[in-house]
mmCIF file of C-alpha atoms and ligand atoms in Angstrom:
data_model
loop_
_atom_site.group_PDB
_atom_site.id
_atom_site.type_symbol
_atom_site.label_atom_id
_atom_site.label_comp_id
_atom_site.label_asym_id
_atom_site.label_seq_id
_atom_site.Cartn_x
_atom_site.Cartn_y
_atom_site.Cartn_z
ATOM 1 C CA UNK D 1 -54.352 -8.847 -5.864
ATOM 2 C CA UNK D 2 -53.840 -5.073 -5.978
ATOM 3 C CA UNK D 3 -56.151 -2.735 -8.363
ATOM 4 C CA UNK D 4 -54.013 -1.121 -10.460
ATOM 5 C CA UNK D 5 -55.008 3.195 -11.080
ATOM 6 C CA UNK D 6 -54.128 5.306 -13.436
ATOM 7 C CA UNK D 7 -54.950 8.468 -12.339
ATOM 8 C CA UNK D 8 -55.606 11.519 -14.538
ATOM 9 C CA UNK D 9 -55.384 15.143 -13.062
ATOM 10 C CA UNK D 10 -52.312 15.887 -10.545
ATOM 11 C CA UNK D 11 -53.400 18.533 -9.243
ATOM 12 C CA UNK D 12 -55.218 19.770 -5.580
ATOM 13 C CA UNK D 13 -57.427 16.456 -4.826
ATOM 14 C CA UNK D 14 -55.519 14.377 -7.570
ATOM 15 C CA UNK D 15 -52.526 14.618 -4.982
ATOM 16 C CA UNK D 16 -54.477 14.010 -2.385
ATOM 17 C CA UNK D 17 -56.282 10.804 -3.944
ATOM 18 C CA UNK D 18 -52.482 9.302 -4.931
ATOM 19 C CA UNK D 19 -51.488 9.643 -1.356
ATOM 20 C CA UNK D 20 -54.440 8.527 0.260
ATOM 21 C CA UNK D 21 -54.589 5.003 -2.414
ATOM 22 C CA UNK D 22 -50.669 4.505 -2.411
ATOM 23 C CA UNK D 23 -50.284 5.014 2.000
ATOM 24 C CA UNK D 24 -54.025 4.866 3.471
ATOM 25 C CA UNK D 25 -55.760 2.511 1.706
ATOM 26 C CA UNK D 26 -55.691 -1.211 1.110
ATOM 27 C CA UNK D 27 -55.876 -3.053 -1.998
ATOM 28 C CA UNK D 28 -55.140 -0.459 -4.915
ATOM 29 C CA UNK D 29 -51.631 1.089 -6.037
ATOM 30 C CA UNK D 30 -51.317 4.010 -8.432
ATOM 31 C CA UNK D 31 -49.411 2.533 -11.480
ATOM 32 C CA UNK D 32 -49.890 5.724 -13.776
ATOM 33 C CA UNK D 33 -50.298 9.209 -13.604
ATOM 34 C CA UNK D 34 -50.822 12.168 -16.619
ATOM 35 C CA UNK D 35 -51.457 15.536 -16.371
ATOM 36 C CA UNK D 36 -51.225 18.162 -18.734
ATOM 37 C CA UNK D 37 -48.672 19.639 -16.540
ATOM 38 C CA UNK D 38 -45.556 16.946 -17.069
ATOM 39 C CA UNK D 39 -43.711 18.028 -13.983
ATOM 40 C CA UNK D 40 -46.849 18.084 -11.904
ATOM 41 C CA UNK D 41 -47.204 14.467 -12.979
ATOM 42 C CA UNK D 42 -43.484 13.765 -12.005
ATOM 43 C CA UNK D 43 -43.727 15.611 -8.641
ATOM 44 C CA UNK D 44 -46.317 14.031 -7.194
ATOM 45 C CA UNK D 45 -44.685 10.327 -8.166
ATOM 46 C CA UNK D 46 -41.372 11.659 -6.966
ATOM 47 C CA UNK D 47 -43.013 13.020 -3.723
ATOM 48 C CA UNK D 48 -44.577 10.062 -2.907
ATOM 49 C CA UNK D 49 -41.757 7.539 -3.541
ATOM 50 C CA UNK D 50 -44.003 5.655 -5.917
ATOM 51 C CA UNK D 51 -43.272 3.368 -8.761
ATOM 52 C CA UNK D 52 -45.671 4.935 -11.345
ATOM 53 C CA UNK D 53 -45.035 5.559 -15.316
ATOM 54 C CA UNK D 54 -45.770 9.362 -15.714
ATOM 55 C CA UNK D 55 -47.967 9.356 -19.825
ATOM 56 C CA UNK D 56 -48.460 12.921 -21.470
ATOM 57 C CA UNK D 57 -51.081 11.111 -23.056
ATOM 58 C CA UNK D 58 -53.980 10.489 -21.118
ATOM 59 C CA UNK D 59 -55.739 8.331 -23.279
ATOM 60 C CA UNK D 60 -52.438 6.129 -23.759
ATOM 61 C CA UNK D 61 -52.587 5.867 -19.708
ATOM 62 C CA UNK D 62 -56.538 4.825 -19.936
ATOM 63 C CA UNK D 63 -55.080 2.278 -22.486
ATOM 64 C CA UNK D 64 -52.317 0.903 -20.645
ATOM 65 C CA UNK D 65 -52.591 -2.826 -20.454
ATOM 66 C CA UNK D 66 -51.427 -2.687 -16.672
ATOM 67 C CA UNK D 67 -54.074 -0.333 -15.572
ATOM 68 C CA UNK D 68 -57.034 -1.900 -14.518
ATOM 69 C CA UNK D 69 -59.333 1.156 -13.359
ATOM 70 C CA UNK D 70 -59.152 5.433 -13.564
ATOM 71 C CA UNK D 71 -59.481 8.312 -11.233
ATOM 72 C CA UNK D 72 -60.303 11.300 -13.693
ATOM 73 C CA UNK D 73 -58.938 14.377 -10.860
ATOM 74 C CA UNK D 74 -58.286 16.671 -13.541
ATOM 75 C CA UNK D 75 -60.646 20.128 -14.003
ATOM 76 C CA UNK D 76 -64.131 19.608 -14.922
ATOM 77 C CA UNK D 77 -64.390 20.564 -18.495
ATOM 78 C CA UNK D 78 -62.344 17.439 -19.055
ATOM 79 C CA UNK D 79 -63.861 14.832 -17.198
ATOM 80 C CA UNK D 80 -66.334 13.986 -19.897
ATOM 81 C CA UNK D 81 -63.602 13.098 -22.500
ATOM 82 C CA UNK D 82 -61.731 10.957 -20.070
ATOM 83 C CA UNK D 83 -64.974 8.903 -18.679
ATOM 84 C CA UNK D 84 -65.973 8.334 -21.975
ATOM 85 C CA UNK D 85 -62.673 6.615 -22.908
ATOM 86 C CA UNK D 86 -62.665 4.588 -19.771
ATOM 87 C CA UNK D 87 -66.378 3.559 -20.743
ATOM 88 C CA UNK D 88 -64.981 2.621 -24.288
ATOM 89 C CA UNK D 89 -61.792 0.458 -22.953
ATOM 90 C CA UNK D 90 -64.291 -1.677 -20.436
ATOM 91 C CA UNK D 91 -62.551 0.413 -17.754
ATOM 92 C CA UNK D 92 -63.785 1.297 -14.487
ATOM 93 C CA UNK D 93 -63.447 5.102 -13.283
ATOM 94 C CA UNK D 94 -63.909 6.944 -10.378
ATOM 95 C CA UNK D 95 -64.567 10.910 -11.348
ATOM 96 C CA UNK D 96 -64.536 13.744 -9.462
ATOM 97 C CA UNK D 97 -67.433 15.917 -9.413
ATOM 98 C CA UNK D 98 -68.676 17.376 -12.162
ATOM 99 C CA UNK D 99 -69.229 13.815 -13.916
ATOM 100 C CA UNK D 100 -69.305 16.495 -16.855
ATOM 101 C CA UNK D 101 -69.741 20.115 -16.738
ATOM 102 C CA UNK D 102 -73.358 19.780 -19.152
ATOM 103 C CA UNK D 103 -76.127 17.477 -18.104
ATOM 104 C CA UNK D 104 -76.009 16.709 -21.656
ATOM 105 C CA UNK D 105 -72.655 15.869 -21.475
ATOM 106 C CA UNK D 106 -73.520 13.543 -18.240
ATOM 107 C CA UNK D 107 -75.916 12.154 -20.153
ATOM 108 C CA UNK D 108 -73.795 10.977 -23.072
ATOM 109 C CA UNK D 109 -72.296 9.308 -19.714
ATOM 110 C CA UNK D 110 -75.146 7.215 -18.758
ATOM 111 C CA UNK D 111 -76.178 6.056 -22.296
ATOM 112 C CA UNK D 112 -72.303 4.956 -22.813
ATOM 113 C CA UNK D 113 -72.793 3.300 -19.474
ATOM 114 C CA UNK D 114 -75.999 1.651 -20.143
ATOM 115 C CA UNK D 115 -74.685 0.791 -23.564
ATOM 116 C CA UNK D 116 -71.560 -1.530 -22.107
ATOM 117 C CA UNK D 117 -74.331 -2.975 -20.159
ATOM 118 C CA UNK D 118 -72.361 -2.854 -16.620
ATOM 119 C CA UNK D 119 -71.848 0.231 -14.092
ATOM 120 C CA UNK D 120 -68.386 1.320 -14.788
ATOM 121 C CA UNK D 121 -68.737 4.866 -13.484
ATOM 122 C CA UNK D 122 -68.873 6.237 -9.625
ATOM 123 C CA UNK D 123 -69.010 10.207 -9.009
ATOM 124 C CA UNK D 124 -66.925 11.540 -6.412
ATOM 125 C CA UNK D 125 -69.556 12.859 -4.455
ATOM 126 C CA UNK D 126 -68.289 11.757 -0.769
ATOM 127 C CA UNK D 127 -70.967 13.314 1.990
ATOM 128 C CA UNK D 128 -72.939 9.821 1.651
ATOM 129 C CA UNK D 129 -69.816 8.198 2.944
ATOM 130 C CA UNK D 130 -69.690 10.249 5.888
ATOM 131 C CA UNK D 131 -70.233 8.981 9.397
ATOM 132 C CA UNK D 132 -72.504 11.740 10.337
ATOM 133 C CA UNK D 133 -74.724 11.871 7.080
ATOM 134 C CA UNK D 134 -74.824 7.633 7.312
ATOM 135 C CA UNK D 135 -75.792 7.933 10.722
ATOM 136 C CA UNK D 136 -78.434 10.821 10.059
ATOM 137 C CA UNK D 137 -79.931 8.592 7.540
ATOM 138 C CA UNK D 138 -79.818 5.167 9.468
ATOM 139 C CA UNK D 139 -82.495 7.434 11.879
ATOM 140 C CA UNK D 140 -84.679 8.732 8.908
ATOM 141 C CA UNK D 141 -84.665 4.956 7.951
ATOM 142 C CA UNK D 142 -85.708 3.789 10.901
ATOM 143 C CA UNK D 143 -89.021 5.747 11.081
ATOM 144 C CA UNK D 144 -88.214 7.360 14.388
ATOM 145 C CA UNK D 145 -88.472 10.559 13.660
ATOM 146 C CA UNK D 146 -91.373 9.755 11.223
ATOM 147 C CA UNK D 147 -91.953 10.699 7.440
ATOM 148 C CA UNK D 148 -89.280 13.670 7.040
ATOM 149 C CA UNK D 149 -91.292 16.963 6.341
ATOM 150 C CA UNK D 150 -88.467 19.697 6.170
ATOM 151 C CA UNK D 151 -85.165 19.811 6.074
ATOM 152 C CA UNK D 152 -83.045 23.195 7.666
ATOM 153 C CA UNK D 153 -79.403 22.893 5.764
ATOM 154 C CA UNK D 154 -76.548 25.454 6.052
ATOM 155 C CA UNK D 155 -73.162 25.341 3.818
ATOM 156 C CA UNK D 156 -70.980 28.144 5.384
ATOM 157 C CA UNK D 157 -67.483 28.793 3.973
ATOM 158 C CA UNK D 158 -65.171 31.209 5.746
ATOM 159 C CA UNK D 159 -64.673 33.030 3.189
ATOM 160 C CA UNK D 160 -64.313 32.388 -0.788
ATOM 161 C CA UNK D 161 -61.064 33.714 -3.993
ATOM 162 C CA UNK D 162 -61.722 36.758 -5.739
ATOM 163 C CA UNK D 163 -62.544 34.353 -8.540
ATOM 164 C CA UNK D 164 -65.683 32.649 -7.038
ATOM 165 C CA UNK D 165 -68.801 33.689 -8.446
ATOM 166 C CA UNK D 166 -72.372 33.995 -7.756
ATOM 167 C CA UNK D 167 -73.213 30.816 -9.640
ATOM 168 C CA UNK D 168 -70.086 28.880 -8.395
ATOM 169 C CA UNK D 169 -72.453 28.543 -5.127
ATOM 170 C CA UNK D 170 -74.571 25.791 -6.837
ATOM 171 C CA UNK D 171 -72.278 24.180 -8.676
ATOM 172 C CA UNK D 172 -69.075 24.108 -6.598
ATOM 173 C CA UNK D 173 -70.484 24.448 -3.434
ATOM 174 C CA UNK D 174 -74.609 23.426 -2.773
ATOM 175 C CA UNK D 175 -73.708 20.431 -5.570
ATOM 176 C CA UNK D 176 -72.600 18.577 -2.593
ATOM 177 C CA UNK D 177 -76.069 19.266 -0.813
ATOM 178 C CA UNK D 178 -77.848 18.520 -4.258
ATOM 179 C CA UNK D 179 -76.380 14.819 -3.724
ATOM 180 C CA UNK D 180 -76.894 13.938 -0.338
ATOM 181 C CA UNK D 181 -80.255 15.023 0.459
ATOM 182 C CA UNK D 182 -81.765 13.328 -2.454
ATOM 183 C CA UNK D 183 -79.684 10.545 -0.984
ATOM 184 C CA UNK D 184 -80.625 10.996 2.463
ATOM 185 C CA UNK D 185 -84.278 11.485 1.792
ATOM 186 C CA UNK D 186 -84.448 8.782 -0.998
ATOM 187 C CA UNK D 187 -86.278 11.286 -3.288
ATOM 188 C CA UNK D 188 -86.218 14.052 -5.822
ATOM 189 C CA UNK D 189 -86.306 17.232 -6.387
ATOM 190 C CA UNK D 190 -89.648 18.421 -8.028
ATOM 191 C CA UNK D 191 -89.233 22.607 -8.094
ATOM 192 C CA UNK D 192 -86.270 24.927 -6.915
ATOM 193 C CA UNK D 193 -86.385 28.452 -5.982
ATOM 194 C CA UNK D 194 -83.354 31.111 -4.450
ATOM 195 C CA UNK D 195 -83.855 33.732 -2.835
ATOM 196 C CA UNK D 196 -80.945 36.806 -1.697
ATOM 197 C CA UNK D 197 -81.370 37.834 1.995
ATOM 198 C CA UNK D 198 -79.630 41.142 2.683
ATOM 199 C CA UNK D 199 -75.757 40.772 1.409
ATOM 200 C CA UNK D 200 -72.956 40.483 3.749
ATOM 201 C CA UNK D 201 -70.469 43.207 3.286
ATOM 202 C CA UNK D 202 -67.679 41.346 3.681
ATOM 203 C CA UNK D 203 -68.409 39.582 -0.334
ATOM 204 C CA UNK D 204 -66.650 41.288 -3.007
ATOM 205 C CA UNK D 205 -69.040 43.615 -5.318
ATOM 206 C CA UNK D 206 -69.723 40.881 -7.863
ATOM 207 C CA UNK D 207 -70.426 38.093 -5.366
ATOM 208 C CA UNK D 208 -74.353 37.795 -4.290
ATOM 209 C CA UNK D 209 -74.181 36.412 -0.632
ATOM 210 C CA UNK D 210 -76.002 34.748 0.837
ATOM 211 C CA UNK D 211 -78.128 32.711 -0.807
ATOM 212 C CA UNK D 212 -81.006 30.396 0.377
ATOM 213 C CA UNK D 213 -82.092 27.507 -1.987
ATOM 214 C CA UNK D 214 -85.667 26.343 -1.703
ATOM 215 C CA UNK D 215 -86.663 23.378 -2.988
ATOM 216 C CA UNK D 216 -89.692 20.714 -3.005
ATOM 217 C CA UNK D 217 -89.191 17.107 -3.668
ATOM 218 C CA UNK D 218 -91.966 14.908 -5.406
ATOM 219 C CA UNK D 219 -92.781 13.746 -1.777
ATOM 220 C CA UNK D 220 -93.634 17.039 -0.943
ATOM 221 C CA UNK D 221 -90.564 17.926 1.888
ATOM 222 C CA UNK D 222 -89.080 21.205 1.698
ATOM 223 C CA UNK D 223 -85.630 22.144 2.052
ATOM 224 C CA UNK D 224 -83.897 25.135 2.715
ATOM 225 C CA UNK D 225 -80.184 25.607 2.144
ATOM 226 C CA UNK D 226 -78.531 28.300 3.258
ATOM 227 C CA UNK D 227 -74.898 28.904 1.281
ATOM 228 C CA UNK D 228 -73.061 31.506 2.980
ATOM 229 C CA UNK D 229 -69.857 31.616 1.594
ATOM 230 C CA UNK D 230 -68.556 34.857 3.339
ATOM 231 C CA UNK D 231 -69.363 33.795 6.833
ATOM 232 C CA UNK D 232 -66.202 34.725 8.551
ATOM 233 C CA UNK D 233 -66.022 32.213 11.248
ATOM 234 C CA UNK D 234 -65.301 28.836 9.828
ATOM 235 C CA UNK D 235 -66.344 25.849 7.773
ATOM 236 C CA UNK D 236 -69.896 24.898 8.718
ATOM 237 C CA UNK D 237 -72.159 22.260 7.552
ATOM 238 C CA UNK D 238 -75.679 21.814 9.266
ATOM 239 C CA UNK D 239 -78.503 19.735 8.166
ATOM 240 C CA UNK D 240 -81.955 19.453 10.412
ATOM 241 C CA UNK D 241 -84.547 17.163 9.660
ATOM 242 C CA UNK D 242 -88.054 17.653 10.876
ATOM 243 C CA UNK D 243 -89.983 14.555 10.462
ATOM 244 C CA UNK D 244 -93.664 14.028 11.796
ATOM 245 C CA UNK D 245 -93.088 12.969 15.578
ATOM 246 C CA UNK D 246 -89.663 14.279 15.999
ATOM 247 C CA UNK D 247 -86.324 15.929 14.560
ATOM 248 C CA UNK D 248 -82.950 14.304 13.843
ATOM 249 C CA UNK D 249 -79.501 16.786 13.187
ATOM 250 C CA UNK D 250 -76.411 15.961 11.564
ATOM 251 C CA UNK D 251 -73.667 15.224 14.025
ATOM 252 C CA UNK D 252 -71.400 17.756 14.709
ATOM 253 C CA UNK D 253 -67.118 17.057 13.337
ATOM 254 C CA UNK D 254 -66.361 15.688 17.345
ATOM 255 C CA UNK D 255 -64.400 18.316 18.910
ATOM 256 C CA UNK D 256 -62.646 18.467 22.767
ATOM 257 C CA UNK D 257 -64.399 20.706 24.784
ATOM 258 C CA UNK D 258 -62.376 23.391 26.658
ATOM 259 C CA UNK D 259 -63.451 24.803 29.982
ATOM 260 C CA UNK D 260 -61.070 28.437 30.096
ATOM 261 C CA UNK D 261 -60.702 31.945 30.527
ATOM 262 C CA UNK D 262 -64.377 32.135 32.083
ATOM 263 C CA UNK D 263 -65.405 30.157 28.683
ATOM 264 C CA UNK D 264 -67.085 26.889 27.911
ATOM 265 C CA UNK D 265 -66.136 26.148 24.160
ATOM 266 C CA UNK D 266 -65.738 23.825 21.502
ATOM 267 C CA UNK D 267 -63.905 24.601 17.781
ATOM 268 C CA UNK D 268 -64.847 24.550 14.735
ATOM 269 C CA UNK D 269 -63.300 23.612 11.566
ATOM 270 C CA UNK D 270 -62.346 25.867 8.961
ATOM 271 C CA UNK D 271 -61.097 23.867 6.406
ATOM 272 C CA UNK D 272 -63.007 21.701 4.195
ATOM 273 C CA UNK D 273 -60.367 19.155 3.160
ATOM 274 C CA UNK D 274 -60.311 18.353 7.262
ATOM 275 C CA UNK D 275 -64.661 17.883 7.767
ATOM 276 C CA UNK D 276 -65.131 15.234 5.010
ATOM 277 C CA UNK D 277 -61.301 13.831 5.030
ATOM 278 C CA UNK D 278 -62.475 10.490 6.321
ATOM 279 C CA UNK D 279 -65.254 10.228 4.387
ATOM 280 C CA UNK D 280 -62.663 10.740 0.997
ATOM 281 C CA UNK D 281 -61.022 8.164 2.614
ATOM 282 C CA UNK D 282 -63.975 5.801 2.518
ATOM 283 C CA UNK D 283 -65.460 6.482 -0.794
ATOM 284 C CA UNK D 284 -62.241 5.215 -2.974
ATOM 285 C CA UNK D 285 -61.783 2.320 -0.526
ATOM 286 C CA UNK D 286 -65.739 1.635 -1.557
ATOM 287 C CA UNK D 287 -64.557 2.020 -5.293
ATOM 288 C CA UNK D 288 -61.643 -0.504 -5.034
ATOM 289 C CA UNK D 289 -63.815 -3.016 -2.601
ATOM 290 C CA UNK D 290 -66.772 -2.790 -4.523
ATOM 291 C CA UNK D 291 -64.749 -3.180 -7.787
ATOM 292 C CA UNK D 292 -63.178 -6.342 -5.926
ATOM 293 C CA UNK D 293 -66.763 -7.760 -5.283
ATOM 294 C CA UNK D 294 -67.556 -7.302 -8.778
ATOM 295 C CA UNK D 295 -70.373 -4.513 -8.551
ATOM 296 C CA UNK D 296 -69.897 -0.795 -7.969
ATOM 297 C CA UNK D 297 -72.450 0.480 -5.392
ATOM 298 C CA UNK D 298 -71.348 4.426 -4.800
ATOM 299 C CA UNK D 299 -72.962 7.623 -6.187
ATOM 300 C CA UNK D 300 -73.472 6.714 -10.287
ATOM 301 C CA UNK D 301 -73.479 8.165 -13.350
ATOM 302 C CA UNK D 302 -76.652 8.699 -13.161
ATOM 303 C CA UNK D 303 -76.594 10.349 -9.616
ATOM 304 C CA UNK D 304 -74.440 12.898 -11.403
ATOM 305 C CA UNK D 305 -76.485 13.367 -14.382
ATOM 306 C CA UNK D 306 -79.641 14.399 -11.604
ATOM 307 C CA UNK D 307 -76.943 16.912 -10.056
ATOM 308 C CA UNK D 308 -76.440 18.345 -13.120
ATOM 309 C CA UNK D 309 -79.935 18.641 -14.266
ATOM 310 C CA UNK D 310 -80.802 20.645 -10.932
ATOM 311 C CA UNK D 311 -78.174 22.706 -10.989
ATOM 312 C CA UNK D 312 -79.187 23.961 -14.345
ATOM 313 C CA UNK D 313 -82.699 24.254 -12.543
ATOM 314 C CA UNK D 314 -80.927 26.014 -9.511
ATOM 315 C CA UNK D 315 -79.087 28.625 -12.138
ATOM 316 C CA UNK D 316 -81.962 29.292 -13.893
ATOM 317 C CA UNK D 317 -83.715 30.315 -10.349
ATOM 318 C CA UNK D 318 -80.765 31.917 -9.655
ATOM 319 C CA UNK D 319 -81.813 34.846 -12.453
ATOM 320 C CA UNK D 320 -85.044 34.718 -12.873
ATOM 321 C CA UNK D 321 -86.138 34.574 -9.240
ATOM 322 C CA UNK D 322 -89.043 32.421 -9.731
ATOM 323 C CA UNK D 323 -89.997 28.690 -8.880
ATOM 324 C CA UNK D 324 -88.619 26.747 -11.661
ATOM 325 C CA UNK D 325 -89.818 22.961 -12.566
ATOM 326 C CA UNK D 326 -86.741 20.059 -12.092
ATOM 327 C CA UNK D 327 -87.543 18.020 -15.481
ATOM 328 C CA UNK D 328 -85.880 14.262 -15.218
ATOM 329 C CA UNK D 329 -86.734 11.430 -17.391
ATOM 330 C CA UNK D 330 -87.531 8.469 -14.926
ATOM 331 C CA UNK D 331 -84.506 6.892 -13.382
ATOM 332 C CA UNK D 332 -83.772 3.528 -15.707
ATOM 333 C CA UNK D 333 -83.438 0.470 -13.816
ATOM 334 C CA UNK D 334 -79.904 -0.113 -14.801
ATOM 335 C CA UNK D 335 -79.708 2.547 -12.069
ATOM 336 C CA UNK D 336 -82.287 1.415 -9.585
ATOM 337 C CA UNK D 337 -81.410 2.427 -5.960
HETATM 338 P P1 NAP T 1 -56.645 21.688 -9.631
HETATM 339 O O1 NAP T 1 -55.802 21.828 -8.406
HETATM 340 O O2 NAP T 1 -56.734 22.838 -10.581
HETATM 341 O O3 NAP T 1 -56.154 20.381 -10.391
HETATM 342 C C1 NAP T 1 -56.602 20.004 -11.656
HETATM 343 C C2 NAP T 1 -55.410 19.429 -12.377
HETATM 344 O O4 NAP T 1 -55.829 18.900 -13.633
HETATM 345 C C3 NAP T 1 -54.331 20.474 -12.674
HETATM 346 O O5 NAP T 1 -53.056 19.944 -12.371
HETATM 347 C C4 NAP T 1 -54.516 20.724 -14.154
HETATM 348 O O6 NAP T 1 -53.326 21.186 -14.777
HETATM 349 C C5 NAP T 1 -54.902 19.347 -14.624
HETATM 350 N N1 NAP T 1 -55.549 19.308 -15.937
HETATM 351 C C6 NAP T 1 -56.334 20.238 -16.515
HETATM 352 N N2 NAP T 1 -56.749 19.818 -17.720
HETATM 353 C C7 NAP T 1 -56.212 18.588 -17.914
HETATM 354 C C8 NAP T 1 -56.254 17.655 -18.980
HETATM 355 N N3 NAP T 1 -56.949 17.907 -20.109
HETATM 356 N N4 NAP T 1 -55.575 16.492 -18.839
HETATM 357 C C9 NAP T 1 -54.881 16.234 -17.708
HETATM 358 N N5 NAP T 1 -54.789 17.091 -16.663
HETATM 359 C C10 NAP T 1 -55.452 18.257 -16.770
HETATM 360 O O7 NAP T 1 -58.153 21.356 -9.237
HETATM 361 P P2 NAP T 1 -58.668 20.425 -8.027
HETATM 362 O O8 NAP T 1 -59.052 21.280 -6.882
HETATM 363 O O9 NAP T 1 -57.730 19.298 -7.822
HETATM 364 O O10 NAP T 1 -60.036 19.899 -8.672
HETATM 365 C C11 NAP T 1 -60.062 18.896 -9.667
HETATM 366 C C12 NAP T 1 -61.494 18.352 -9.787
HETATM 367 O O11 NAP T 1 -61.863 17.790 -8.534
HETATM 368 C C13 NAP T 1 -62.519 19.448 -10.097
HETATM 369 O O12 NAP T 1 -63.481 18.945 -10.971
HETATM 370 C C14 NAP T 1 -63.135 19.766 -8.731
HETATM 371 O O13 NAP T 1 -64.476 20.201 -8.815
HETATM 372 C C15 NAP T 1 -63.063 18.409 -8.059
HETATM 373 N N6 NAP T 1 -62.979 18.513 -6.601
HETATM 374 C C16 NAP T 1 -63.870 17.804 -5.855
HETATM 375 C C17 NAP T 1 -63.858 17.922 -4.472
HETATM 376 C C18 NAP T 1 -64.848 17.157 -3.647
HETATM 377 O O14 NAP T 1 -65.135 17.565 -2.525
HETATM 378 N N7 NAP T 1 -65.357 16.040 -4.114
HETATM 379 C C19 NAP T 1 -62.923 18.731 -3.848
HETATM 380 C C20 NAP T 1 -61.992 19.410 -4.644
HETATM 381 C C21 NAP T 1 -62.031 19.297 -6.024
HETATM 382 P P3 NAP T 1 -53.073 22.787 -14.866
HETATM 383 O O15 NAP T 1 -53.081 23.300 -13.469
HETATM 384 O O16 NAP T 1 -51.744 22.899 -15.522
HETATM 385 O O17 NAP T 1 -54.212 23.333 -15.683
#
């Protein structure tokens, strides 16, 4: 039988999300939508041909007796609310990164979470889903590239709105990295630094770019991240890890490779929706099979209650310029990996 969303938040990725669960994937149909734009709400249900009740009131839609689980799509300051009502009406919900836009308000997440006594919540942080990333970490796995001593990462946007700002590059934008190399590397982070290289002048005058991220985990690897969010020539993610007898790379987006005009070449992507689209694709069909089987298995609560808690760390860094300690309590078994 079909899952049944209500989905809160109509907007960029909320659209996106309705199409991909109402014409790409199997087993869920979008019942009810809200945002605090009515028409927006309407639109995307009229667009889409589907048979969904449009609620001004999101909490009436997290209440509705025919929805069985959320997607919370709408802007970050108002995830928390929404998660916490799903938590409270034995509802499972799929939010969008930030879980919350405080790690104390991500935290309120996991001890509602813990409370009801069952994982409710996945965090729609999607690199772990992706082919590449998967495959990167089947290797690390393996052992054949031995214990992983340093890892070489790059996050390169084309370019960035007037509006993005010089912290909006850790938590828009290296969040995603924050996620999958703990992931990847089945560790934490221990101690963060940044550091400003020479700025580009193509970023506006309030923008600091680039910026390279330094951290340590409590296994002693260190990672740089570069986040270059001016880089002119595409989207561009790169991840290198140097283990002990050899050194594994994240696959690059496959590509046909042209042989013209005296040129051997291959293209790279400059949107972001178009690297990690399959990978969106296979993180809510995760959420509705895993909610099938009875047990959700994708990034948790607490995954993005550690994102936010570095991030903070990151900011900090950020302004002071100095190494700054990542404090988290121990991970409870509730979330064991
Ligand atoms: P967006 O285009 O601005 O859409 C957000 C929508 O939520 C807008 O339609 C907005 O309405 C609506 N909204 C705001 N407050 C609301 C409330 N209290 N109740 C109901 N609806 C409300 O933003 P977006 O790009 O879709 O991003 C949404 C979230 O997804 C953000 O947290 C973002 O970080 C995350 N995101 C994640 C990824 C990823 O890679 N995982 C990618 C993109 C976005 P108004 O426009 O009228 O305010």
């Amino acid at each position: 039988m079909a899952l049944n969303l209500g989905v809160i938040g109509t907007g960029a990725i909320g659209r996106e999300h309705i199409r991909r669960c109402s014409k790409v994937l199997v087993g869920a149909k979008v019942v009810a939508v809200n945002d605090i734009n009515h028409q927006s709400a309407v639109d995307v249900i009229t667009s889409l041909q589907l048979d969904a009740q449009v609620y001004d009131d999101a909490h009436e839609l997290v209440k509705a007796s025919n929805v069985d689980a959320i997607l919370v799509t709408s802007w970050g300051p108002s995830h928390e609310e929404f998660v916490l009502a799903a938590i409270a009406a034995g509802k499972p919900v799929f939010c969008e990164k930030p879980l919350a836009v405080t790690a104390a308000g991500c935290k309120r997440i996991v001890d509602a979470e813990i409370k009801h006594g069952k994982r409710l919540v996945q965090v729609g942080f999607m690199r772990p889903f992706d082919r590449g990333y998967r495959a990167l970490k089947e290797v690390i796995d393996s052992g054949e590239i031995g214990e992983p001593l340093m890892l070489h990462c790059a996050h390169r946007n084309a370019s960035v709105a007037d509006t993005y700002s010089t912290d909006m590059a850790i938590v828009d934008t290296l969040i995603h990295e924050i996620n999958v190399l703990s992931w990847l590397l089945d560790d934490d982070y221990r101690t963060v630094q940044v550091v400003f290289p020479r700025k580009t002048s193509k970023a506006l005058a309030h923008l600091r770019d680039p910026q390279v991220v330094l951290f340590e985990t409590h296994k002693g690897t260190r990672i740089d991240v570069e986040v270059f969010v001016n880089c002119q020539y595409g989207y561009d993610i790169q991840c290198e890890v140097v283990g002990e007898t050899g050194i594994a790379r994240l696959p690059e987006p496959s590509s046909v490779q042209t042989r013209s005009q005296a040129r051997l070449s291959t293209s790279i992507l400059t949107d972001w929706k178009d690297r990690f689209i399959e990978a969106y694709d296979i993180e809510l069909q995760a959420f509705i099979h895993d909610l099938a089987a009875g047990e959700l298995t994708g990034p948790s609560a607490w995954d993005g209650y550690t994102a936010a808690v570095t991030s903070d760390a990151c900011i900090l860094a950020q302004k002071s310029g100095q190494i700054v300690p990542i404090e988290l309590p121990q991970r409870p078994a509730f979330y064991a990996r």
